[in-house]
Amino acid sequence: MPHTIRPIATAHSPYKQKFGIARQPGLVPAAEVCIELNREFTADSVRGLADFDYVWISFIFHDAIEEGWAQMVRPPRLGGRRKMGIFATRSPHRPNHLGLSLLKLERIESGKTVKLYCSGADLLDGTPVIDIKPYIPFVEAKPDARAGFVSGKPDELHIIWADNTGAGLSAGERDLIGQSIAQDPRPAYQDIPERVYVMNVSDYEVKFQIQDNTAKIIAVGRAGQGLP
Ligand code: SAM
């Protein structure tokens, strides 16, 4: 019997484009998303969930569906040079375009809709969520497990802010921008020091350059208002 999977919630994320989103959850603690459940779900549906620190978010890579899928992909972690089987990676370009992120559950708010506020997200704004489950450390935490080509956190860029750049930002906005760029959003193996990158995050457009292992944030402006 065919089985239909339908979104049960939507992720409202500060990441308005894929460029600049952390490649895995937890790498940008300042990336807070609001997972808003569809109206049919009441506070009863999350009763007890606030007693868990982390939640598994199953979702659809909705902005990758048109890009299809492949048997093998080039993980950025390998510099884009080596190919791995799709099922040995977390690439969005998988047959059913299903994603899975372990996010820190900060709080739950129940009003007209139920909202889960989570941090450390790697989700694009508008991501359809198809399931939510509590993280259960005693069965799921495997710190001694082998992790193939993904052992350990990726190297981070050192961040410097050009004079007065980002003056009007809140501490949280500065952290979100700085932590996101520190993940080095460039396509793997791209190294063009004079290139100016532009990233849309939260309500801002951010211009930056990367030289050696340092990213210099050269301009921050309200999105759509033209950067200096
Ligand atoms: N942690 C998840 C997993 O393992 O399935 C996602 C890992 S995947 C490498 C993370 C990347 O997916 C992000 O850096 C972003 O470029 C992309 N992404 C996030 N949300 C997306 C969406 N809704 N549609 C398409 N791509 C998305």
Tab-separated table of C-alpha atoms in Angstrom, residues 5-227:
chain	number	residue	atom	x	y	z
A	5	ILE	CA	5.026	11.118	3.988
A	6	ARG	CA	3.903	14.697	4.652
A	7	PRO	CA	5.644	17.561	6.430
A	8	ILE	CA	4.504	18.013	10.044
A	9	ALA	CA	6.375	21.270	10.639
A	10	THR	CA	8.473	23.981	9.005
A	11	ALA	CA	11.930	25.191	10.033
A	12	HIS	CA	12.224	28.983	10.228
A	13	SER	CA	15.952	29.527	9.912
A	14	PRO	CA	18.233	32.574	9.671
A	15	TYR	CA	19.852	30.956	6.623
A	16	LYS	CA	18.036	32.356	3.588
A	17	GLN	CA	20.328	30.668	1.059
A	18	LYS	CA	22.410	27.476	1.078
A	19	PHE	CA	25.728	29.324	0.829
A	20	GLY	CA	27.003	29.746	4.353
A	21	ILE	CA	24.946	27.115	6.164
A	22	ALA	CA	27.054	24.921	8.443
A	23	ARG	CA	27.668	21.516	6.893
A	24	GLN	CA	26.623	19.698	10.041
A	25	PRO	CA	24.544	20.526	13.123
A	26	GLY	CA	26.243	21.796	16.263
A	27	LEU	CA	29.056	23.583	14.400
A	28	VAL	CA	27.317	26.992	14.642
A	29	PRO	CA	25.754	27.114	18.119
A	30	ALA	CA	24.377	30.610	17.371
A	31	ALA	CA	22.260	29.251	14.476
A	32	GLU	CA	18.846	29.137	16.138
A	33	VAL	CA	15.846	27.799	14.246
A	34	CYS	CA	12.163	27.742	15.134
A	35	ILE	CA	10.545	24.445	14.174
A	36	GLU	CA	6.872	25.402	13.920
A	37	LEU	CA	4.464	22.455	14.011
A	38	ASN	CA	1.477	22.451	11.692
A	39	ARG	CA	-1.723	23.688	13.331
A	40	GLU	CA	-3.152	20.152	13.697
A	41	PHE	CA	-0.569	19.416	16.432
A	42	THR	CA	-1.403	20.613	19.937
A	43	ALA	CA	0.818	20.902	23.006
A	44	ASP	CA	-0.148	17.301	23.759
A	45	SER	CA	1.965	16.134	20.813
A	46	VAL	CA	5.158	17.374	22.496
A	47	ARG	CA	4.240	16.592	26.109
A	48	GLY	CA	7.462	15.336	27.798
A	49	LEU	CA	9.753	16.462	24.985
A	50	ALA	CA	11.043	19.453	26.966
A	51	ASP	CA	12.726	16.948	29.304
A	52	PHE	CA	15.171	16.009	26.511
A	53	ASP	CA	18.214	18.158	25.643
A	54	TYR	CA	18.484	17.180	21.975
A	55	VAL	CA	16.030	16.280	19.237
A	56	TRP	CA	16.436	14.440	15.933
A	57	ILE	CA	14.917	16.477	13.140
A	58	SER	CA	14.070	14.492	9.998
A	59	PHE	CA	13.522	16.751	7.034
A	60	ILE	CA	13.468	17.088	3.269
A	61	PHE	CA	16.316	18.810	1.432
A	62	HIS	CA	13.626	20.662	-0.475
A	63	ASP	CA	16.066	22.988	-2.227
A	64	ALA	CA	18.099	20.076	-3.585
A	65	ILE	CA	15.307	17.963	-5.098
A	66	GLU	CA	15.683	19.542	-8.548
A	67	GLU	CA	19.418	18.802	-8.443
A	68	GLY	CA	18.622	15.063	-8.359
A	69	TRP	CA	20.836	12.462	-6.773
A	70	ALA	CA	23.979	10.472	-7.597
A	71	GLN	CA	25.515	7.101	-6.694
A	72	MET	CA	28.750	8.912	-5.744
A	73	VAL	CA	29.400	12.489	-4.577
A	74	ARG	CA	32.433	14.638	-3.720
A	75	PRO	CA	32.239	15.454	0.037
A	76	PRO	CA	33.600	18.945	0.797
A	77	ARG	CA	35.475	17.382	3.685
A	78	LEU	CA	37.645	15.591	1.107
A	79	GLY	CA	38.387	18.827	-0.718
A	80	GLY	CA	35.955	18.000	-3.493
A	81	ARG	CA	38.586	15.764	-5.060
A	82	ARG	CA	37.599	12.276	-3.910
A	83	LYS	CA	34.246	10.582	-4.473
A	84	MET	CA	32.319	8.604	-1.888
A	85	GLY	CA	29.174	6.510	-2.204
A	86	ILE	CA	26.116	8.634	-1.495
A	87	PHE	CA	25.158	6.429	1.486
A	88	ALA	CA	28.600	6.963	3.042
A	89	THR	CA	27.932	10.712	3.172
A	90	ARG	CA	25.463	13.285	4.506
A	91	SER	CA	25.067	14.875	1.086
A	92	PRO	CA	21.656	16.359	0.224
A	93	HIS	CA	21.822	14.662	-3.210
A	94	ARG	CA	20.320	11.377	-2.068
A	95	PRO	CA	17.462	9.360	-3.676
A	96	ASN	CA	14.729	10.582	-1.312
A	97	HIS	CA	16.454	13.849	-0.340
A	98	LEU	CA	15.949	13.079	3.356
A	99	GLY	CA	18.033	14.875	5.959
A	100	LEU	CA	18.621	14.189	9.654
A	101	SER	CA	19.962	16.732	12.127
A	102	LEU	CA	20.595	16.440	15.846
A	103	LEU	CA	19.723	19.861	17.283
A	104	LYS	CA	19.890	21.217	20.829
A	105	LEU	CA	16.372	21.837	22.128
A	106	GLU	CA	16.420	25.240	23.821
A	107	ARG	CA	12.704	25.671	24.632
A	108	ILE	CA	9.176	24.886	23.513
A	109	GLU	CA	6.438	27.506	23.203
A	110	SER	CA	2.780	26.579	22.772
A	111	GLY	CA	0.406	29.235	21.461
A	112	LYS	CA	-1.660	29.197	18.264
A	113	THR	CA	0.980	26.763	17.071
A	114	VAL	CA	3.626	24.712	18.885
A	115	LYS	CA	7.173	26.016	18.353
A	116	LEU	CA	10.420	24.226	19.150
A	117	TYR	CA	13.383	26.618	19.409
A	118	CYS	CA	16.595	24.729	18.626
A	119	SER	CA	20.228	25.796	18.248
A	120	GLY	CA	23.173	24.549	16.222
A	121	ALA	CA	21.107	24.234	13.047
A	122	ASP	CA	22.284	23.392	9.530
A	123	LEU	CA	18.863	23.977	7.913
A	124	LEU	CA	17.750	26.311	5.141
A	125	ASP	CA	14.811	28.633	5.903
A	126	GLY	CA	11.524	26.929	5.010
A	127	THR	CA	12.858	23.371	5.316
A	128	PRO	CA	9.927	20.928	5.553
A	129	VAL	CA	10.231	18.777	8.696
A	130	ILE	CA	8.787	15.256	8.509
A	131	ASP	CA	9.514	13.947	11.994
A	132	ILE	CA	10.829	14.921	15.412
A	133	LYS	CA	12.279	12.443	17.938
A	134	PRO	CA	14.057	12.780	21.290
A	135	TYR	CA	17.769	11.972	21.399
A	136	ILE	CA	18.437	9.053	23.761
A	137	PRO	CA	22.127	9.111	24.787
A	138	PHE	CA	22.336	5.641	26.338
A	139	VAL	CA	21.508	4.004	23.007
A	140	GLU	CA	22.702	6.634	20.537
A	141	ALA	CA	25.905	8.167	21.950
A	142	LYS	CA	28.784	6.141	20.464
A	143	PRO	CA	31.927	8.275	21.119
A	144	ASP	CA	34.272	5.365	20.287
A	145	ALA	CA	32.654	4.576	16.940
A	146	ARG	CA	34.812	4.748	13.770
A	147	ALA	CA	33.750	7.692	11.561
A	148	GLY	CA	35.457	7.007	8.244
A	149	PHE	CA	36.530	10.180	6.434
A	150	VAL	CA	34.589	12.378	8.864
A	151	SER	CA	36.627	11.991	12.018
A	152	GLY	CA	36.746	15.162	14.078
A	153	LYS	CA	35.491	18.720	13.664
A	154	PRO	CA	36.498	20.499	10.456
A	155	ASP	CA	39.162	23.228	10.724
A	156	GLU	CA	37.721	26.695	11.287
A	157	LEU	CA	38.776	30.035	9.831
A	158	HIS	CA	40.002	32.816	12.103
A	159	ILE	CA	37.541	35.758	11.883
A	160	ILE	CA	38.445	39.447	11.857
A	161	TRP	CA	35.943	42.323	11.478
A	162	ALA	CA	37.059	45.367	9.477
A	163	ASP	CA	36.801	48.636	11.464
A	164	ASN	CA	33.208	49.462	12.462
A	165	THR	CA	31.835	46.595	10.446
A	166	GLY	CA	28.796	45.155	12.158
A	167	ALA	CA	28.630	47.992	14.697
A	168	GLY	CA	24.816	47.797	14.961
A	169	LEU	CA	24.657	44.011	15.339
A	170	SER	CA	23.544	42.260	18.515
A	171	ALA	CA	25.987	39.842	20.132
A	172	GLY	CA	23.876	36.941	18.853
A	173	GLU	CA	23.920	38.290	15.286
A	174	ARG	CA	27.699	38.787	15.428
A	175	ASP	CA	28.124	35.229	16.713
A	176	LEU	CA	25.834	33.814	14.006
A	177	ILE	CA	27.712	35.633	11.228
A	178	GLY	CA	31.175	34.955	12.650
A	179	GLN	CA	30.536	31.292	13.508
A	180	SER	CA	28.951	30.650	10.090
A	181	ILE	CA	31.837	32.167	8.129
A	182	ALA	CA	34.369	30.390	10.364
A	183	GLN	CA	33.029	27.134	8.834
A	184	ASP	CA	34.594	28.282	5.523
A	185	PRO	CA	31.568	28.237	3.205
A	186	ARG	CA	33.690	28.333	0.042
A	187	PRO	CA	33.299	25.456	-2.387
A	188	ALA	CA	35.981	22.873	-1.578
A	189	TYR	CA	39.456	23.616	-3.021
A	190	GLN	CA	38.515	27.212	-3.975
A	191	ASP	CA	41.216	29.633	-2.819
A	192	ILE	CA	40.893	33.112	-4.407
A	193	PRO	CA	42.134	35.696	-1.839
A	194	GLU	CA	40.903	38.693	-3.854
A	195	ARG	CA	37.414	37.258	-4.268
A	196	VAL	CA	34.627	39.010	-2.288
A	197	TYR	CA	31.981	36.600	-1.023
A	198	VAL	CA	28.428	37.704	-0.158
A	199	MET	CA	26.311	35.714	2.278
A	200	ASN	CA	22.655	36.250	3.268
A	201	VAL	CA	22.047	35.378	6.890
A	202	SER	CA	19.225	36.535	9.139
A	203	ASP	CA	18.270	40.016	7.829
A	204	TYR	CA	21.763	40.833	6.666
A	205	GLU	CA	24.004	40.686	3.645
A	206	VAL	CA	27.602	40.089	4.655
A	207	LYS	CA	30.662	40.700	2.465
A	208	PHE	CA	33.911	38.951	3.286
A	209	GLN	CA	37.223	37.818	1.873
A	210	ILE	CA	39.340	34.825	2.819
A	211	GLN	CA	43.139	34.769	2.771
A	212	ASP	CA	45.122	31.864	4.162
A	213	ASN	CA	43.112	30.739	7.214
A	214	THR	CA	41.556	34.099	7.984
A	215	ALA	CA	38.214	35.533	6.900
A	216	LYS	CA	37.919	39.321	6.969
A	217	ILE	CA	34.344	40.619	7.207
A	218	ILE	CA	34.441	43.821	5.181
A	219	ALA	CA	30.789	44.953	5.118
A	220	VAL	CA	27.468	44.119	6.741
A	221	GLY	CA	24.210	45.706	5.612
A	222	ARG	CA	20.473	45.121	5.766
A	223	ALA	CA	19.596	42.592	3.055
A	224	GLY	CA	18.335	44.245	-0.102
A	225	GLN	CA	19.522	47.729	0.866
A	226	GLY	CA	22.777	47.488	-1.054
A	227	LEU	CA	25.972	46.852	0.763
